[in-house]
Short mmCIF file of C-alpha atoms and ligand atoms in Angstrom, two decimals:
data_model
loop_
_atom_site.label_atom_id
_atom_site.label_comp_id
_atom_site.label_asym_id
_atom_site.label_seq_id
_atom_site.Cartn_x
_atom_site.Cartn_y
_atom_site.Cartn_z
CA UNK A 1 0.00 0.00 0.00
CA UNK A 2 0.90 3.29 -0.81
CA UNK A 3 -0.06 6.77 -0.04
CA UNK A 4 0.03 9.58 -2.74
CA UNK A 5 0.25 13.31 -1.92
CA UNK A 6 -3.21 14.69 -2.61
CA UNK A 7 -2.87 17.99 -4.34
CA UNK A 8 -4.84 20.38 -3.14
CA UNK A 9 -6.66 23.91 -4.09
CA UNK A 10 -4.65 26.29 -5.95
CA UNK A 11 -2.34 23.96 -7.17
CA UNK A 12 -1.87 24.23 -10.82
CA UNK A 13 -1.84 21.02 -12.14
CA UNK A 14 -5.41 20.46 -10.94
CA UNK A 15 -6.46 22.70 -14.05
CA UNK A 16 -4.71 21.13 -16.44
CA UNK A 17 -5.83 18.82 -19.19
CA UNK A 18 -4.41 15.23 -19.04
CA UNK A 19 -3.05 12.98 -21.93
CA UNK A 20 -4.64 9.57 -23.12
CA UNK A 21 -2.78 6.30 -21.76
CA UNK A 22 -1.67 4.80 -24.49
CA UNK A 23 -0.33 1.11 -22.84
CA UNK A 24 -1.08 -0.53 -19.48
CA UNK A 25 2.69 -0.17 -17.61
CA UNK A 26 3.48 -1.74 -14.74
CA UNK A 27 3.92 2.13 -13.91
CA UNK A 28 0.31 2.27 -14.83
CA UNK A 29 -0.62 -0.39 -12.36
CA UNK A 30 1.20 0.79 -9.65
CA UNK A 31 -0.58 4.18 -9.80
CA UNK A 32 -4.09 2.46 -9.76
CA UNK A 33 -3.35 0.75 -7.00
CA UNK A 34 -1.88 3.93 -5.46
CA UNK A 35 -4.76 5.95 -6.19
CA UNK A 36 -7.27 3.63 -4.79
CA UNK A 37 -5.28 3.48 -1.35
CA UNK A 38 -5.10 7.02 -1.47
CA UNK A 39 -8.83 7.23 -1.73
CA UNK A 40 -9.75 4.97 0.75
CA UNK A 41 -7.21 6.51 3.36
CA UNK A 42 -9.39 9.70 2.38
CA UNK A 43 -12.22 8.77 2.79
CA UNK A 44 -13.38 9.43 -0.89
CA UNK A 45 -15.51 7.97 -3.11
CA UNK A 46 -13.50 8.96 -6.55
CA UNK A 47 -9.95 10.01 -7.35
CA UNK A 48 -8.35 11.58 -10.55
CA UNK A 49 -4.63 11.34 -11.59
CA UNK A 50 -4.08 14.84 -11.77
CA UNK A 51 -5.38 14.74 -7.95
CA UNK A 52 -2.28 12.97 -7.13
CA UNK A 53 0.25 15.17 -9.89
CA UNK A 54 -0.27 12.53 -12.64
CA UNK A 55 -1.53 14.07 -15.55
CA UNK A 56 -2.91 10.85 -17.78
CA UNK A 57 -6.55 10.30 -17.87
CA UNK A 58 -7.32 7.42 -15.41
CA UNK A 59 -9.62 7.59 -12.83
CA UNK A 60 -10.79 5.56 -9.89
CA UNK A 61 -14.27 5.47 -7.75
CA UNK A 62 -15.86 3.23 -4.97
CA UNK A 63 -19.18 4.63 -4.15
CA UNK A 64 -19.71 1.39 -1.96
CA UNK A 65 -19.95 -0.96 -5.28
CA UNK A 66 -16.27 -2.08 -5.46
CA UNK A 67 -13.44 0.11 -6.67
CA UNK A 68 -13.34 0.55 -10.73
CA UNK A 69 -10.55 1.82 -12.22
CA UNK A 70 -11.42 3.88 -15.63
CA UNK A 71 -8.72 4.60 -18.03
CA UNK A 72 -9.25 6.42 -20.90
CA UNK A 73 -13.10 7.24 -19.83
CA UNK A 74 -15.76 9.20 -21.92
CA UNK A 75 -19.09 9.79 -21.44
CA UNK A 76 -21.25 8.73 -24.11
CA UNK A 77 -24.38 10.01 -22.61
CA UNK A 78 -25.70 11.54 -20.12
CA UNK A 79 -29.75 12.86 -18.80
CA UNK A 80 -31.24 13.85 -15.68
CA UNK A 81 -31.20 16.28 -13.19
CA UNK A 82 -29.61 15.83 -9.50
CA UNK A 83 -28.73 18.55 -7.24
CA UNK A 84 -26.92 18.01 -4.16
CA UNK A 85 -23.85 18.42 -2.20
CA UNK A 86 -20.45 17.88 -3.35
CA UNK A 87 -17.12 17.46 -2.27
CA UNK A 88 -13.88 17.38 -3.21
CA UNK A 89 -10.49 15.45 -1.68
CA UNK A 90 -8.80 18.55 -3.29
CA UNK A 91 -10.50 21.05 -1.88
CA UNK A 92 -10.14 19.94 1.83
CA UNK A 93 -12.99 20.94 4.31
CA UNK A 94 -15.37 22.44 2.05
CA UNK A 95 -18.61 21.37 0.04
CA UNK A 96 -21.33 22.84 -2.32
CA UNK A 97 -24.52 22.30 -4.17
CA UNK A 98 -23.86 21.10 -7.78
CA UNK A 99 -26.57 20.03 -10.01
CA UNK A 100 -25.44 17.07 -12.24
CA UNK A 101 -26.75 14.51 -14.67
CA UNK A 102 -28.82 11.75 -12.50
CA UNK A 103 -28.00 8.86 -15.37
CA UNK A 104 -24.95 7.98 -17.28
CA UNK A 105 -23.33 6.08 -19.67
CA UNK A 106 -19.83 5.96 -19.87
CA UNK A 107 -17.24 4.16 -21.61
CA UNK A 108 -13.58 3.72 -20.63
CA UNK A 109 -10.91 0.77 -20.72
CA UNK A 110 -9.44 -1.43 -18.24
CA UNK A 111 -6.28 -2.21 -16.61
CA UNK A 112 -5.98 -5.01 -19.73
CA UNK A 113 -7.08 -2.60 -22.06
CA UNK A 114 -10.65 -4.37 -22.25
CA UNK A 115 -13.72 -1.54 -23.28
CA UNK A 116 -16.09 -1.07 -20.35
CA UNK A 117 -19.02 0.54 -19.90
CA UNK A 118 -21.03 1.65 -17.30
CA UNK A 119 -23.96 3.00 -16.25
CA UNK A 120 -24.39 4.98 -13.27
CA UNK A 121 -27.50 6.71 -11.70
CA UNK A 122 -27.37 9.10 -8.18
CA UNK A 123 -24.22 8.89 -6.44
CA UNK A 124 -22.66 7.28 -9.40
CA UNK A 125 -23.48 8.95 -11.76
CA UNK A 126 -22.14 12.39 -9.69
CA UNK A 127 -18.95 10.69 -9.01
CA UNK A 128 -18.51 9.69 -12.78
CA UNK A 129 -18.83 13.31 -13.89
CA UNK A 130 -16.99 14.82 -11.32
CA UNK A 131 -13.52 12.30 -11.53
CA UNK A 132 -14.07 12.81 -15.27
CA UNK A 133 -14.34 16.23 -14.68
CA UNK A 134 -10.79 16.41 -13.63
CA UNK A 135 -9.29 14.96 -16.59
CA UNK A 136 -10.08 18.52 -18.07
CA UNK A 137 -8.83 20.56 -15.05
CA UNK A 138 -12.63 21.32 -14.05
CA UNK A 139 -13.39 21.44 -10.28
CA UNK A 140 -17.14 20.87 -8.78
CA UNK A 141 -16.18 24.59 -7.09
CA UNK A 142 -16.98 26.05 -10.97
CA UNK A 143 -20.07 24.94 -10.81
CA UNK A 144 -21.35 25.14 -7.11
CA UNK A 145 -24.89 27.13 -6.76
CA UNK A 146 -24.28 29.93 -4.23
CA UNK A 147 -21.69 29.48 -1.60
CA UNK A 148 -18.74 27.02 -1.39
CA UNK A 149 -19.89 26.27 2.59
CA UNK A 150 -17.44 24.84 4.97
CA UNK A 151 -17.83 21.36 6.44
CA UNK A 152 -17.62 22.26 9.99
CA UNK A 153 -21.06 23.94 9.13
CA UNK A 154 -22.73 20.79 8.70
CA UNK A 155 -21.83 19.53 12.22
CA UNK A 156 -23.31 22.55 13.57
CA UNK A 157 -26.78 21.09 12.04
CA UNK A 158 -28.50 17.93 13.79
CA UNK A 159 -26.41 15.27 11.97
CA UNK A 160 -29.02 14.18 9.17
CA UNK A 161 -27.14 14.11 6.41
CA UNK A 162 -27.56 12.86 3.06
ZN1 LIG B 201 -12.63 15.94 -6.97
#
């Protein structure tokens, strides 16, 4: 197991577009692998290369389903309407009301290079969009309605959260 450094908030890389993996490395593996730890020590439910100063476009998400690990990943389609709170592990102690796609259909490939898809409705289909997001240097705080709001506000409340 290892632990990546998350980057966090201003950093630059976070806005930057990644490149296509072109070949499954052992490299390539290893990152996965790191990524996923990396989430889990977090506590999140998604994490983007970039997110860890990687710029390729892989992603990885556990919403409670089993970790997947998306390289390559597209969305082929996408309907609905959810809004909701969102969160970030690179924006550390802070949330916001996003309004996202409540289906979608996304393709990607595989740690053997296999084509995937999946489809993802609610909390999946948030997280898709949002670690996808990343790929493109987009953060969930470009598209928060109102105020980015601070976690320790939600404490403050009686605990029911979503
Ligand atoms: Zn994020």
């Amino acid at each position: 197991m290892a632990l990546r450094n998350i980057r966090i908030n201003d950093d630059p890389i976070l806005r930057k577009v990644c490149k296509p993996i072109t070949e499954i490395t052992p490299r390539i593996r290893e990152l996965a692998q790191d990524m996923l730890d990396t989430m889990y020590d977090a506590d999140g439910v998604g994490l983007a290369a970039p997110q860890v100063g990687v710029l390729k476009r892989i992603v990885v998400i556990d919403v409670g389903e089993g970790p997947i690990t998306m390289v390559n990943p597209e969305i082929l389609t996408s309907d609905g309407e959810q809004t909701g709170s969102e969160g970030c592990l690179s924006v550390p102690g802070k949330f916001g009301i996003v309004t996202r796609p409540n289906h979608v259909i996304a393709k990607y490939y595989d740690l053997d290079m296999n084509e995937q898809t999946i489809e993802g409705t609610e909390l999946l289909a948030r997280a898709i969009v949002h670690e996808l997001s990343h790929l493109d240097g987009d953060l969930y705080i470009d598209h928060v309605e109102g105020e980015l709001h601070d976690v320790s506000e939600l404490s403050e409340e009686d605990g029911s959260g979503e």
